[in-house]
């Protein structure tokens, strides 16, 4: 069974702090994703990575950065946390699909981040 | 880029009735349409998916239909049960793309006993 583990379920930080959210997957997946989940807005993609040291911006990358130094680990960084970054953050991983097949994304349990 | 709209945002049905959730997408190149279920406090999990070369797919009480011409797809749940209560997300994407998916805004389904 695929395991995607996020380091914290709940996190409280202060405005201006640098915040690290960690995600580890144990299935040797090539792709990893960070989403933000807000009521009424669904899952919005922040950043994704398709290989070690590779990263691509998603739909809402402003105020965030990522790091992927090892295949199994994908970190989301809030450079200077602000109150509008209070949200649920979900990490996911998958293998790449092909033109004729798809690989499902497997999600972690999420980190509920509060910025005070 | 792709834009996915999902309706309704909330849906209440009586146990045993059917539930239908609808999504539209904007990018005609999208060819993969999964549905995820997220129970309260838990992670989203894939429940069914469909590719653009298929018009309908069923898995027990769950079915998904796709209309490529109109660019919309729907989730159908029959004989609903209380354990079907959850948030359901549709998504659209292009298979083989690293980015993979754009999600809809979610539907809170409540099955009333």
Coordinates of C-alpha atoms in Angstrom, one line a residue:
Chain A
X1 CA 0.0 0.0 0.0
X2 CA 1.3 3.4 -1.0
X3 CA 2.3 5.6 2.0
X4 CA 2.6 9.3 1.7
X5 CA 3.6 10.8 5.1
X6 CA 3.4 14.5 6.0
X7 CA 5.5 15.5 8.9
X8 CA 2.8 17.3 10.9
X9 CA -1.0 17.1 11.1
X10 CA -1.3 20.5 12.7
X11 CA 1.1 23.4 12.8
X12 CA 0.8 26.9 14.2
X13 CA 3.3 29.6 13.2
X14 CA 3.6 33.3 13.4
X15 CA 3.5 35.9 10.6
X16 CA 6.9 36.4 9.0
X17 CA 8.3 33.0 10.1
X18 CA 9.9 30.7 7.5
X19 CA 7.9 27.5 7.5
X20 CA 8.8 24.0 6.3
X21 CA 6.3 21.3 5.4
X22 CA 7.8 17.9 4.7
X23 CA 6.4 15.0 2.7
X24 CA 7.8 11.6 2.2
X25 CA 6.6 8.8 0.0
X26 CA 7.7 5.2 0.1
X27 CA 6.7 3.9 -3.4
X28 CA 9.6 5.3 -5.5
X29 CA 7.2 7.6 -7.3
X30 CA 8.7 10.0 -9.7
X31 CA 6.0 12.8 -9.4
X32 CA 5.3 14.7 -6.3
X33 CA 2.8 17.5 -5.7
X34 CA 1.8 20.1 -3.2
X35 CA -1.8 21.3 -3.1
X36 CA -3.6 23.8 -0.9
X37 CA -7.2 22.9 0.1
X38 CA -9.6 25.7 1.0
X39 CA -13.4 25.5 1.4
X40 CA -15.2 26.2 -1.9
X41 CA -11.9 26.3 -3.8
X42 CA -11.1 22.6 -4.0
X43 CA -7.5 21.5 -4.4
X44 CA -5.2 24.1 -6.0
X45 CA -1.8 23.1 -7.2
X46 CA 1.1 25.1 -5.7
X47 CA 4.2 23.3 -7.1
X48 CA 5.0 19.9 -8.5
X49 CA 8.1 17.9 -9.3
X50 CA 8.7 15.2 -11.8
X51 CA 12.3 14.3 -10.8
X52 CA 14.9 15.0 -8.2
X53 CA 15.9 18.7 -8.2
X54 CA 13.2 19.4 -10.8
X55 CA 10.3 21.7 -9.9
X56 CA 7.5 23.4 -11.8
X57 CA 5.1 26.1 -10.7
X58 CA 1.4 25.2 -10.3
X59 CA -1.5 27.6 -10.2
X60 CA -0.7 29.5 -7.0
X61 CA 3.1 29.5 -6.4
X62 CA 3.4 33.0 -5.0
X63 CA 4.8 33.0 -1.5
X64 CA 6.0 29.4 -1.7
X65 CA 9.0 27.5 -2.8
X66 CA 9.9 23.8 -2.9
X67 CA 12.8 21.5 -2.6
X68 CA 13.4 18.0 -3.8
X69 CA 16.9 16.8 -3.0
X70 CA 15.9 13.1 -2.8
X71 CA 13.3 11.2 -4.8
X72 CA 11.2 10.3 -1.8
X73 CA 11.1 13.7 -0.1
X74 CA 9.4 16.9 -1.3
X75 CA 9.4 20.0 0.9
X76 CA 7.1 23.0 0.8
X77 CA 8.6 26.2 2.1
X78 CA 6.7 29.4 3.1
X79 CA 9.5 32.0 2.9
X80 CA 7.7 34.5 5.1
X81 CA 4.4 33.2 6.4
X82 CA 1.4 35.4 6.1
X83 CA -2.1 35.0 7.5
X84 CA -3.6 34.3 4.1
X85 CA -1.5 31.2 3.9
X86 CA -3.6 29.6 6.7
X87 CA -4.9 26.5 5.1
X88 CA -4.9 22.7 4.7
X89 CA -1.8 21.6 2.7
X90 CA -1.9 18.2 0.9
X91 CA 1.0 16.4 -0.5
X92 CA 0.6 13.7 -3.3
X93 CA 2.7 11.4 -5.3
X94 CA 2.3 9.3 -8.4
X95 CA 4.2 7.6 -11.2
X96 CA 4.0 9.3 -14.6
X97 CA 1.3 8.1 -16.9
X98 CA 1.6 7.4 -20.6
X99 CA -0.6 8.5 -23.5
X100 CA -2.6 5.3 -23.0
X101 CA -2.5 4.8 -19.2
X102 CA -2.8 6.9 -16.1
X103 CA -1.4 6.6 -12.6
X104 CA -3.5 7.7 -9.7
X105 CA -2.2 10.3 -7.3
X106 CA -1.9 9.1 -3.7
X107 CA -2.4 11.7 -1.0
X108 CA -1.0 12.3 2.4
X109 CA -3.3 13.1 5.4
X110 CA -2.6 16.8 5.1
X111 CA -1.2 19.5 7.4
X112 CA -3.5 22.1 8.8
X113 CA -1.4 25.2 9.0
X114 CA -2.4 28.2 11.0
X115 CA -0.5 31.5 10.7
X116 CA -1.1 33.9 13.6
Chain B
X1 CA -4.6 26.2 -18.8
X2 CA -7.4 23.8 -17.8
X3 CA -10.4 25.1 -15.8
X4 CA -12.7 22.7 -14.1
X5 CA -16.1 23.7 -12.7
X6 CA -18.1 21.5 -10.3
X7 CA -21.7 21.6 -9.3
X8 CA -23.4 21.5 -6.9
X9 CA -21.2 22.6 -4.0
X10 CA -23.5 20.8 -1.5
X11 CA -26.0 18.0 -2.1
X12 CA -28.3 16.3 0.4
X13 CA -30.1 13.1 -0.5
X14 CA -32.2 10.5 1.4
X15 CA -30.6 7.2 2.0
X16 CA -31.3 4.9 -0.9
X17 CA -31.8 7.7 -3.4
X18 CA -29.3 8.6 -6.2
X19 CA -26.8 11.4 -6.3
X20 CA -25.4 13.1 -9.3
X21 CA -22.4 15.5 -9.4
X22 CA -21.5 17.3 -12.6
X23 CA -18.2 18.8 -13.8
X24 CA -17.3 20.8 -16.9
X25 CA -13.8 21.3 -18.3
X26 CA -12.3 23.8 -20.7
X27 CA -9.3 22.2 -22.4
X28 CA -10.3 19.8 -25.2
X29 CA -6.9 18.1 -24.9
X30 CA -7.8 16.7 -21.5
X31 CA -8.3 13.0 -21.8
X32 CA -8.4 11.7 -18.2
X33 CA -11.1 12.3 -15.6
X34 CA -10.8 10.9 -12.1
X35 CA -13.0 11.3 -9.1
X36 CA -11.7 11.5 -5.6
X37 CA -13.6 11.0 -2.3
X38 CA -12.5 12.7 0.9
X39 CA -14.2 11.6 4.1
X40 CA -14.0 14.0 7.1
X41 CA -10.5 14.3 8.4
X42 CA -9.1 11.9 5.9
X43 CA -7.1 12.0 2.7
X44 CA -8.7 12.2 -0.8
X45 CA -8.8 8.7 -2.4
X46 CA -9.5 7.8 -6.0
X47 CA -12.9 6.1 -6.4
X48 CA -13.3 5.9 -10.2
X49 CA -11.8 7.3 -13.3
X50 CA -12.5 7.5 -17.0
X51 CA -10.5 8.1 -20.2
X52 CA -11.8 10.1 -23.1
X53 CA -12.1 7.0 -25.4
X54 CA -14.9 5.7 -23.1
X55 CA -18.3 7.2 -22.6
X56 CA -19.3 5.5 -19.4
X57 CA -17.7 3.4 -16.7
X58 CA -19.3 1.6 -13.8
X59 CA -18.1 0.1 -10.5
X60 CA -20.9 -1.3 -8.4
X61 CA -23.0 1.6 -7.2
X62 CA -20.7 4.2 -8.8
X63 CA -20.7 5.3 -12.4
X64 CA -19.1 8.1 -14.4
X65 CA -20.3 9.4 -17.7
X66 CA -18.3 11.6 -20.1
X67 CA -19.6 13.8 -23.0
X68 CA -16.5 15.0 -24.9
X69 CA -18.4 17.2 -27.3
X70 CA -20.0 19.2 -24.5
X71 CA -16.8 18.8 -22.3
X72 CA -18.6 17.6 -19.2
X73 CA -18.6 14.5 -17.1
X74 CA -20.7 13.3 -14.2
X75 CA -20.5 11.0 -11.1
X76 CA -23.6 9.0 -10.4
X77 CA -24.0 7.2 -7.1
X78 CA -27.0 4.9 -6.8
X79 CA -28.6 3.4 -3.6
X80 CA -26.8 5.9 -1.5
X81 CA -25.7 4.9 2.0
X82 CA -24.6 7.0 5.0
X83 CA -21.0 6.0 4.4
X84 CA -21.2 7.8 1.0
X85 CA -21.3 11.1 2.9
X86 CA -18.1 12.9 2.0
X87 CA -16.6 15.6 -0.2
X88 CA -16.2 14.5 -3.8
X89 CA -13.7 16.1 -6.2
X90 CA -13.6 15.8 -9.9
X91 CA -10.5 16.4 -11.9
X92 CA -9.3 16.7 -15.5
X93 CA -5.9 16.2 -17.0
X94 CA -3.9 15.0 -19.9
X95 CA -2.4 11.5 -19.5
X96 CA 1.4 11.6 -19.8
X97 CA 1.5 15.2 -18.5
X98 CA 3.7 15.6 -15.4
X99 CA 1.3 18.1 -14.0
X100 CA -1.5 15.6 -14.5
X101 CA -4.6 17.1 -12.9
X102 CA -6.7 20.2 -12.3
X103 CA -9.3 19.7 -9.6
X104 CA -12.9 21.0 -9.3
X105 CA -14.0 22.9 -6.2
X106 CA -15.6 19.9 -4.5
X107 CA -19.2 18.7 -3.6
X108 CA -20.2 18.0 0.0
X109 CA -22.6 15.0 -0.2
X110 CA -24.7 14.3 2.8
X111 CA -26.8 11.1 2.9
X112 CA -29.6 11.5 5.3
X113 CA -30.8 8.3 7.1

